[in-house]
Coordinates of C-alpha atoms in Angstrom, one line a residue:
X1 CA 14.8 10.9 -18.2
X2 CA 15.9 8.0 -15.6
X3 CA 13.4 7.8 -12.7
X4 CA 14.8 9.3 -9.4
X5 CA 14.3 8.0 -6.2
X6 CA 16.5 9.7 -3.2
X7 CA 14.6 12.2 -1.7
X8 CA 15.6 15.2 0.3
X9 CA 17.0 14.1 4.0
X10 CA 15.8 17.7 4.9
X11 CA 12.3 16.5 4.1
X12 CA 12.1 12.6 3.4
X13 CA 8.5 12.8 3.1
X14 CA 8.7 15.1 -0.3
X15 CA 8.8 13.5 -3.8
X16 CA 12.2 13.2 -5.4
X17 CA 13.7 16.5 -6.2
X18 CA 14.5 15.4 -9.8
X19 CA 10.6 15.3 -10.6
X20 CA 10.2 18.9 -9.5
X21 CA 8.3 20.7 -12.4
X22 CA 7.9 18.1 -15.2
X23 CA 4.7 18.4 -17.7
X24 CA 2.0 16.2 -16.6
X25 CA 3.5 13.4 -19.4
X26 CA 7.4 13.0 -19.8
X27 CA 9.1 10.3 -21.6
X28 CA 10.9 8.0 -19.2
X29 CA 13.6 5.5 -19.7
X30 CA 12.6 2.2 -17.9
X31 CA 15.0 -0.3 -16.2
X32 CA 15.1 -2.5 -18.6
X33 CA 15.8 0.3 -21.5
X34 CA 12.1 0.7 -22.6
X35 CA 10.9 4.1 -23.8
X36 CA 8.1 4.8 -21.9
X37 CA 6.1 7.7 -20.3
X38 CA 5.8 9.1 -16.4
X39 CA 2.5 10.6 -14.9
X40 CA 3.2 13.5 -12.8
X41 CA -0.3 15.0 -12.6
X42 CA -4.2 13.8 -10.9
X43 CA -5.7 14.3 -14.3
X44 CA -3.1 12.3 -16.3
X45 CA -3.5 9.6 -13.5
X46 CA -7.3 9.4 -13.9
X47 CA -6.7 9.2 -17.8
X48 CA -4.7 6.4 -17.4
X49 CA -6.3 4.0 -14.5
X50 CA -9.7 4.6 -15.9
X51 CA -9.1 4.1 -19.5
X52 CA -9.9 0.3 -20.3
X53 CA -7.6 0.8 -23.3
X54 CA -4.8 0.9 -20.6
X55 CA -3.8 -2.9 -19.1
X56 CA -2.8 -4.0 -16.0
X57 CA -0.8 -7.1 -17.2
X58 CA 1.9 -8.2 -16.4
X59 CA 3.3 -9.7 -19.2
X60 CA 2.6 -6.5 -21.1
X61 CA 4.3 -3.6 -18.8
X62 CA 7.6 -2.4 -18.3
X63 CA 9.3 -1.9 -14.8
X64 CA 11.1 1.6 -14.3
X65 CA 12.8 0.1 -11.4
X66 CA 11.9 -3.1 -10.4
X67 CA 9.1 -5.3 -10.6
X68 CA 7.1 -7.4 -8.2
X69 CA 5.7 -10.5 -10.4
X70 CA 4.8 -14.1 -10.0
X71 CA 7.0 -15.9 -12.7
X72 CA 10.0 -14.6 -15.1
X73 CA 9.8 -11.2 -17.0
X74 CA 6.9 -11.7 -20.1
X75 CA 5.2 -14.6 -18.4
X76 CA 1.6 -13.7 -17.5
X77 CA 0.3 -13.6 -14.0
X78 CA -1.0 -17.0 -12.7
X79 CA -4.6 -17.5 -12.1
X80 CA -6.0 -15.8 -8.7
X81 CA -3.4 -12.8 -9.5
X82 CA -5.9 -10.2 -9.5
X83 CA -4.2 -7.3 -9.3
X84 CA -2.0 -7.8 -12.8
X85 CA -5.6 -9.4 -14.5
X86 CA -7.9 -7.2 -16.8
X87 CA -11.7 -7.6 -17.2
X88 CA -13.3 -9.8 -17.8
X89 CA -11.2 -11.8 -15.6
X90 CA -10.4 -9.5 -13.2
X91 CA -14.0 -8.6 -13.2
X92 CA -14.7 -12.2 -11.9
X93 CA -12.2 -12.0 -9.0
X94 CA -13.7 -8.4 -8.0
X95 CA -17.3 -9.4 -7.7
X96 CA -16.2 -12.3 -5.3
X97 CA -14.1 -9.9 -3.2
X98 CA -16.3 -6.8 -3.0
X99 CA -18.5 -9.3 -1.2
X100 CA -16.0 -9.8 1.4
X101 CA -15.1 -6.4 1.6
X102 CA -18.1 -4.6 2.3
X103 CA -18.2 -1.1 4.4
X104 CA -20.5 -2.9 6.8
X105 CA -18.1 -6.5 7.3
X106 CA -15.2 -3.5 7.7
X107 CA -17.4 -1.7 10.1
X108 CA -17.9 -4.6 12.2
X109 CA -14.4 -4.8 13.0
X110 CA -13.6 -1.7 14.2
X111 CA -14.3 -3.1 17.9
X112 CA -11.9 -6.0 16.9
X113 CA -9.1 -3.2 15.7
X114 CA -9.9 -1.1 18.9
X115 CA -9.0 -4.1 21.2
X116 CA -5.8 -4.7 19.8
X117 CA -4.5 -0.9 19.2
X118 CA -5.2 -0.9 23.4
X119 CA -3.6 -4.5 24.0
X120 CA -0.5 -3.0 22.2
X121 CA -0.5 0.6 23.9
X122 CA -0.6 -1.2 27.0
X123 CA 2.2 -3.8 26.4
X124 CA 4.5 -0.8 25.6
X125 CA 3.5 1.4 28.8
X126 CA 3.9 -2.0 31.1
X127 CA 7.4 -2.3 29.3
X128 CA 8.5 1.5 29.2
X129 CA 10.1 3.9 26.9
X130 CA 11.7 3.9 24.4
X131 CA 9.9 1.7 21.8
X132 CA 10.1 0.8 18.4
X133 CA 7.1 1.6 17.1
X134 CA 7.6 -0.4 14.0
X135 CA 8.0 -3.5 16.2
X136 CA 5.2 -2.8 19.1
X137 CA 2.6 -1.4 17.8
X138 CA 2.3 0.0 13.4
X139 CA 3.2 -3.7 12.3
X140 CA 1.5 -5.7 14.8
X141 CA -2.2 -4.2 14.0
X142 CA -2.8 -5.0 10.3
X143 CA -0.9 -8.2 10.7
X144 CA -3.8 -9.3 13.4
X145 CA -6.7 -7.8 11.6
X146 CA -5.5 -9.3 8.1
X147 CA -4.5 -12.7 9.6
X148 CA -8.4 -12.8 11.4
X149 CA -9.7 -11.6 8.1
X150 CA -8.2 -14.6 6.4
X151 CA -8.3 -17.7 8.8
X152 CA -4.0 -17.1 8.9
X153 CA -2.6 -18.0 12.2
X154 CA -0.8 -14.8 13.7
X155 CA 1.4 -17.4 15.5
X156 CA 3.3 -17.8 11.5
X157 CA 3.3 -13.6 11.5
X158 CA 7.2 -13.5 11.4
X159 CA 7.5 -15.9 8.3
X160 CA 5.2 -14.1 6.6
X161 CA 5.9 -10.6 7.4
X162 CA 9.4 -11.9 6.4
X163 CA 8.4 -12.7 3.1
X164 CA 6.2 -9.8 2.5
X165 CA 9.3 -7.3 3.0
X166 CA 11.1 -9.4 0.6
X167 CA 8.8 -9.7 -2.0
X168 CA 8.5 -5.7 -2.3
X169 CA 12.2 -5.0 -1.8
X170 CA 14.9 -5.6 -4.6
X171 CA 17.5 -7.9 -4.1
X172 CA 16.1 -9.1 -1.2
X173 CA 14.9 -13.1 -2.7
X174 CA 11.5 -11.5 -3.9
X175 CA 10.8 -14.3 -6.0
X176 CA 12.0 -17.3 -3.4
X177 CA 9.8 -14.9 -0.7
X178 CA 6.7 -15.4 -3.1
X179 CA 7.5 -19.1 -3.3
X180 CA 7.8 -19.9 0.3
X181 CA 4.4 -17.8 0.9
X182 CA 2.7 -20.2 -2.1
X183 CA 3.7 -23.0 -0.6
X184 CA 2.9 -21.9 3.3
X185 CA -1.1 -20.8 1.9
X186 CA -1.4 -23.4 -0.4
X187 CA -1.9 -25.9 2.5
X188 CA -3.2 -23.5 4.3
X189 CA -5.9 -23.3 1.7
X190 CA -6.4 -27.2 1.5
X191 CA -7.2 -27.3 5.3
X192 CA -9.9 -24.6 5.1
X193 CA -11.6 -27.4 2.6
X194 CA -11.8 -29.9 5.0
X195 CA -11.9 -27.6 8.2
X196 CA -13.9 -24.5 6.9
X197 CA -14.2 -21.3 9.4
X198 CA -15.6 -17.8 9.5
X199 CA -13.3 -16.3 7.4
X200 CA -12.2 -15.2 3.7
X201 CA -10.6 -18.1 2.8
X202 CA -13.5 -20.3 3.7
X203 CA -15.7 -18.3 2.6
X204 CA -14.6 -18.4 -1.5
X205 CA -13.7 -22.0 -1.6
X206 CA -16.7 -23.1 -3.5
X207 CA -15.9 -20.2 -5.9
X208 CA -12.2 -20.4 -6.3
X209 CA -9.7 -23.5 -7.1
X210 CA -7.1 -24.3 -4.7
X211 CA -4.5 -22.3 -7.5
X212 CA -6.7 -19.2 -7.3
X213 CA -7.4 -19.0 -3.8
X214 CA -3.6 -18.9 -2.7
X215 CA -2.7 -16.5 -5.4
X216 CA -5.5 -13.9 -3.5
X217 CA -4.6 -14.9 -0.6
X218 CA -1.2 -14.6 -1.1
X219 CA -2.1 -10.7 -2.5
X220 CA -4.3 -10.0 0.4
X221 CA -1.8 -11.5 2.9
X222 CA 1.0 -8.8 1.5
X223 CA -0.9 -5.7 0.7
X224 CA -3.3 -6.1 3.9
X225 CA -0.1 -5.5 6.3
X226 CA 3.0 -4.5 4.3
X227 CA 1.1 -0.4 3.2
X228 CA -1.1 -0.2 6.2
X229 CA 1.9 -0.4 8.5
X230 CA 3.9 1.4 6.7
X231 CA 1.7 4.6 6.8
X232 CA 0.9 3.6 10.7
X233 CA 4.6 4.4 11.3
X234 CA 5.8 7.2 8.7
X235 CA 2.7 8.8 9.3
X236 CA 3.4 8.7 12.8
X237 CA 7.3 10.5 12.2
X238 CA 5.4 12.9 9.6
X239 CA 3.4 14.0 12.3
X240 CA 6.4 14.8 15.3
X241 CA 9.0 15.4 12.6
X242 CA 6.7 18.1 11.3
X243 CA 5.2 19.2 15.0
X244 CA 1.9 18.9 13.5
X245 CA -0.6 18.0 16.0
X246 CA -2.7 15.0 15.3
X247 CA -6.8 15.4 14.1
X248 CA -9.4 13.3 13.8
X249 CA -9.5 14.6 9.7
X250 CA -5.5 13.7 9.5
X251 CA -5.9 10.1 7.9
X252 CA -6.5 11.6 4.4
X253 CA -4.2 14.5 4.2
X254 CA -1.4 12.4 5.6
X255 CA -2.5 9.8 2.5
X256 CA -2.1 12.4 0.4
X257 CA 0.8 13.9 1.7
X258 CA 2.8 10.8 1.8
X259 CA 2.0 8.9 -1.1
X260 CA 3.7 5.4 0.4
X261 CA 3.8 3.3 -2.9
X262 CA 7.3 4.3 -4.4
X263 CA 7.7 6.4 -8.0
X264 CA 6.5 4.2 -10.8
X265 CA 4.0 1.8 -9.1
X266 CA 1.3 1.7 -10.2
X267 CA 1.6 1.7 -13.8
X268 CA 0.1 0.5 -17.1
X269 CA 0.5 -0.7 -20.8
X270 CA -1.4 1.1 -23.8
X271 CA -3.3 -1.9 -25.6
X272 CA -3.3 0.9 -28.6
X273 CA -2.8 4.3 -29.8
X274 CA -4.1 6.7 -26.8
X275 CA -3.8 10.5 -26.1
X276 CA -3.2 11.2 -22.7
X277 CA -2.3 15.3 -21.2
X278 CA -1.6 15.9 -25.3
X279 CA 0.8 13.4 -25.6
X280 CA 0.5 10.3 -27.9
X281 CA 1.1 6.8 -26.0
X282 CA 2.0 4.1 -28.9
X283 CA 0.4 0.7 -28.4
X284 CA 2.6 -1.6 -26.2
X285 CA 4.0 1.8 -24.2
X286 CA 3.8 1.6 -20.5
X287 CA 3.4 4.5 -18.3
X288 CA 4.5 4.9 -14.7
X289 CA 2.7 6.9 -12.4
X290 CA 4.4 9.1 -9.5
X291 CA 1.6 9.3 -6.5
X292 CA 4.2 11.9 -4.7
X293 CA 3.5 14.1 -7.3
X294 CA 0.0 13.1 -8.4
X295 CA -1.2 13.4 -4.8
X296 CA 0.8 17.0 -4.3
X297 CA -0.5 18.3 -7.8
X298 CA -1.4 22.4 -7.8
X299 CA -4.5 21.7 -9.9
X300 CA -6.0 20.1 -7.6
X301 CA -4.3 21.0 -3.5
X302 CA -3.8 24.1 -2.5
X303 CA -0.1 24.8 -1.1
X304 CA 0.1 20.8 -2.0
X305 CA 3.3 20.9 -0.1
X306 CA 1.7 21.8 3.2
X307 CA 0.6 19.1 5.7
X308 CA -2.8 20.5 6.6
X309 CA -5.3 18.1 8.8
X310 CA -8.8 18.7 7.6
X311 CA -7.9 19.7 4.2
X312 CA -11.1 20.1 2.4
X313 CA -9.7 18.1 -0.7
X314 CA -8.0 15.6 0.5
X315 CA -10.1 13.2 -0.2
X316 CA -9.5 14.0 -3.9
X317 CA -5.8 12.1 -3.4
X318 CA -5.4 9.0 -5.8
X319 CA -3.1 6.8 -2.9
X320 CA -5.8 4.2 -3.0
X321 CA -5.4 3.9 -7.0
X322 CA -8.5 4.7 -9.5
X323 CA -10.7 2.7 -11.4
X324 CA -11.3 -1.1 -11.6
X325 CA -8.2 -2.0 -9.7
X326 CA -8.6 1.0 -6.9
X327 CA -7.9 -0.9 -3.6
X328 CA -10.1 -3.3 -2.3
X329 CA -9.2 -3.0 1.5
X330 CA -9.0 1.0 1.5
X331 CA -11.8 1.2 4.5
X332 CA -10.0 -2.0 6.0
X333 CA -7.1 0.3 5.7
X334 CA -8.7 4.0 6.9
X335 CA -10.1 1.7 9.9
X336 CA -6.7 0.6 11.1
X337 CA -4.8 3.7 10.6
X338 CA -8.2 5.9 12.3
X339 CA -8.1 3.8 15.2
X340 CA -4.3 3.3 15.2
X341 CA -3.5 7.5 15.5
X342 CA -6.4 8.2 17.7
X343 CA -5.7 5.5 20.3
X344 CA -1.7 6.2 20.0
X345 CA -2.1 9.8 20.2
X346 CA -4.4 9.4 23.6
X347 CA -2.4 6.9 25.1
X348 CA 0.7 9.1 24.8
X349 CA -0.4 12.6 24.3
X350 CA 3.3 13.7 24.7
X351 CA 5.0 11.0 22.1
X352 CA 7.9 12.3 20.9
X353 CA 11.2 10.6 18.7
X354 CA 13.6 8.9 20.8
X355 CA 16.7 9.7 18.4
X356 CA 17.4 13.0 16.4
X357 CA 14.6 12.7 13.4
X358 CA 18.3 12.3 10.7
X359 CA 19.2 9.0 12.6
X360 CA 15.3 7.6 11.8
X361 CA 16.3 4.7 8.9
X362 CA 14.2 4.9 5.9
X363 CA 13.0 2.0 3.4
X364 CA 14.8 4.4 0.5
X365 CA 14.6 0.9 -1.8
X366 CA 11.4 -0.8 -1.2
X367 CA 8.1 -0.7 -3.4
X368 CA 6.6 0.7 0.0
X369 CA 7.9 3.7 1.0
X370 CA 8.2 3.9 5.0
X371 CA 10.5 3.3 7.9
X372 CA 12.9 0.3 9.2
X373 CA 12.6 1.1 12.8
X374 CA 10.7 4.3 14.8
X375 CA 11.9 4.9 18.2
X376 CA 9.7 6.7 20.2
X377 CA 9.4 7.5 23.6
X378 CA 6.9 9.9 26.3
X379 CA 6.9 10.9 29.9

C-alpha cells in the first residue's frame, strides 16, 4: 500500500480513512520505492521503539513521504544530532540532557509559563476580537519558554520560527531552513563561550564542541516550539469544533486523540531479522509508525474515537514516542499546554471560532499536523 494522508474534512482530527482496519503490520511502499512495513497498533509500536535491534539512523531508514535530515539522502547525521543517533552515542547526548530536563528545572518554570499565557490573554482582550490564535497566543508561549530555556533571543523569533516551519514542511527550502538556523546558533553558540548565562547552552559547553552544541540546539530550538504550538492551537479547535468542554484531565486525551506528528514519523530500520505482530522485518527494512492509529487502537482505548477528558487510559498514548528516544521536553511540553488551556479557557470562558469550523486552514503537508491560522473570538 501507498501511505495516505488527506483526512476526512467532516472530522480533520481523525486518521486517514485509507488506514481504517489494517493488521497491526502492513507492508508499505515508501517514497522513494522501498518495501517497507507500517505500524498501526500500541503493541507493534512498543515492539519497534523499544527493541535496540531497531535503529534510529538516518542513513539507514527510508522516508514514506518525506524526510527531515541534516545532509543528502544516505549521509549520516552530523554530530550533536541526537534524535537520528543510536546508543552508545546517543546515550552520551541523553545523559547530558536529562540533566537539563529534570521534572523539578520544568517545575520551576511554570510561574515563568503562567506570566506569559496572562501577558498574551491580556494583549488580545486590550486589542479585541477576533484573534488569530495561532499568531497571539499558541505560537508565542513555547517560542518564549524555549528561547529562555536556551539563552536564544525572542527578539530573532520570526527567523527562526520561519525556519522551523520550513524545515518540517516539504518543498518549503527545508534543507536551506536548517542551514540558515546552523549558521544563526553556531554564533550564537560561540558567544555563550565567552559570555556564559543561566541557560542550556551555557550550561553544556564544557561538555559539548561548538559542532555538537548547535546541532541540539538547533533540535531543541525546532521541536521545543514547532509541536507544542501546534497542539496549543488544534487542540484548541478540537475542543469548540467538537463542543467539548475543556477539563483539567484534557491534556492527555487530547494527545491521544490528536496524534500531531503526521503518518510515518517516527519510524525505524531493522539492524537484522526481527518478528514484530507475527510478521518478519528483513534486516535493512524500515518501518513507519502511524500515531493516529497507534494512539486510537481498540486494544488499548475504549470507543478510541471518542474525545473523552479524564479518560482513565490516556496516559497509555505513545505521542511522546517510547523508549530511548521518547521525548526529552514532554513535561516542558504538558506544562505549556496545562497552563496554556486552563488560562485561555478562564480568560474567555465563552471562546468560540470566528469563521465556520470548514474555512479553518489545515497544515494537510507538514511533518506537524495542526493549523495555519485559528480565528477566534468571545463576548
Amino acid at each position: 500500500m501507498r501511505l495516505p494522508i488527506e483526512r476526512n474534512p467532516a472530522c480533520p482530527f481523525d486518521p486517514p480513512a485509507g488506514l481504517r482496519g489494517l493488521p497491526a503490520m502492513s507492508r508499505l511502499e515508501f517514497a522513494d520505492g522501498h518495501l517497507g512495513w507500517l505500524a498501526t497498533s500500541a503493541e507493534a509500536a512498543r515492539a519497534v521503539l523499544g527493541d535496540p535491534r531497531f535503529s534510529a539512523r538516518q542513513e539507514l531508514k527510508h522516508a514514506p513521504l518525506f524526510a527531515v535530515r541534516a545532509g543528502a539522502p544516505g549521509e549520516a547525521a552530523p554530530p550533536g544530532f541526537f534524535a537520528t543517533t543510536d546508543p552508545p552515542g546517543h546515550t552520551r547526548y541523553r545523559r547530558l540532557l536529562t540533566g537539563q530536563f529534570t521534572v523539578r528545572r520544568m517545575r520551576m518554570l511554570e510561574p515563568r509559563v503562567e506570566r506569559i499565557a496572562a501577558d498574551h490573554l491580556d494583549a488580545m482582550a486590550a486589542a479585541g476580537p477576533p484573534a488569530d490564535l495561532v499568531r497571539a497566543y499558541a505560537l508565542p508561549i513555547p517560542s518564549l519558554v524555549i528561547c529562555e530555556l536556551l539563552g536564544v533571543p525572542y527578539d530573532d523569533h520570526e527567523f527562526f520560527q520561519d525556519r522551523s516551519m520550513r524545515v518540517v514542511t516539504p518543498d518549503a527550502g527545508g534543507p536551506q531552513a536548517i542551514a540558515d538556523l546552523t549558521s544563526y546558533l553556531g554564533e550564537l553558540v560561540r558567544r555563550k563561550r565567552s559570555e556564559p548565562g543561566d541557560d542550556l547552552i551555557s550550561g553544556l559547553t564544557d561538555e559539548l564542541t561548538d559542532q555538537e552544541l548547535t546541532n541540539v540546539a538547533l533540535i531543541l530550538l525546532v521541536a521545543g516550539h514547532e509541536t507544542t504550538a501546534n497542539m496549543l492551537s488544534l487542540g484548541t479547535f478540537a475542543l469548540l469544533r467538537q463542543g467539548v468542554r475543556y477539563e483539567e484531565e484534557a491534556v492527555e486525551e487530547l494527545l491521544r486523540w490528536l496524534s500531531i506528528l503526521h503518518v510515518g514519523a517516527p519510524s525505524r530500520s531493522a539492524l537484522e531479522d526481527v518478528e514484530v505482530a507475527g510478521e518478519l522485518v528483513r534486516k535493512g527494512e524500515t518501518v513507519a509508525l502511524s500515531l493516529p492509529m497507534i494512539n486510537r487502537d481498540p486494544e488499548v482505548f475504549a470507543d478510541p474515537d471518542l474525545l473523552r477528558p479524564g479518560r482513565p487510559e490516556a496516559r497509555r498514548h505513545l505521542a511522546f514516542g517510547h523508549g530511548v528516544h521518547q521525548c526529552l521536553g514532554q513535561q516542558l511540553a504538558r506544562i505549556e499546554l496545562g497552563i496554556g488551556y486552563r488560562a485561555l479557557f478562564e480568560r474567555f470562558p465563552d471562546l468560540r471560532l470566528a469563521v465556520p469550523a470548514t474555512e479553518v486552514s489545515l497544515k494537510e503537508d507538514a511533518v506537524v499536523y495542526g493549523v495555519r491560522s485559528l480565528p477566534v473570538t468571545w463576548s
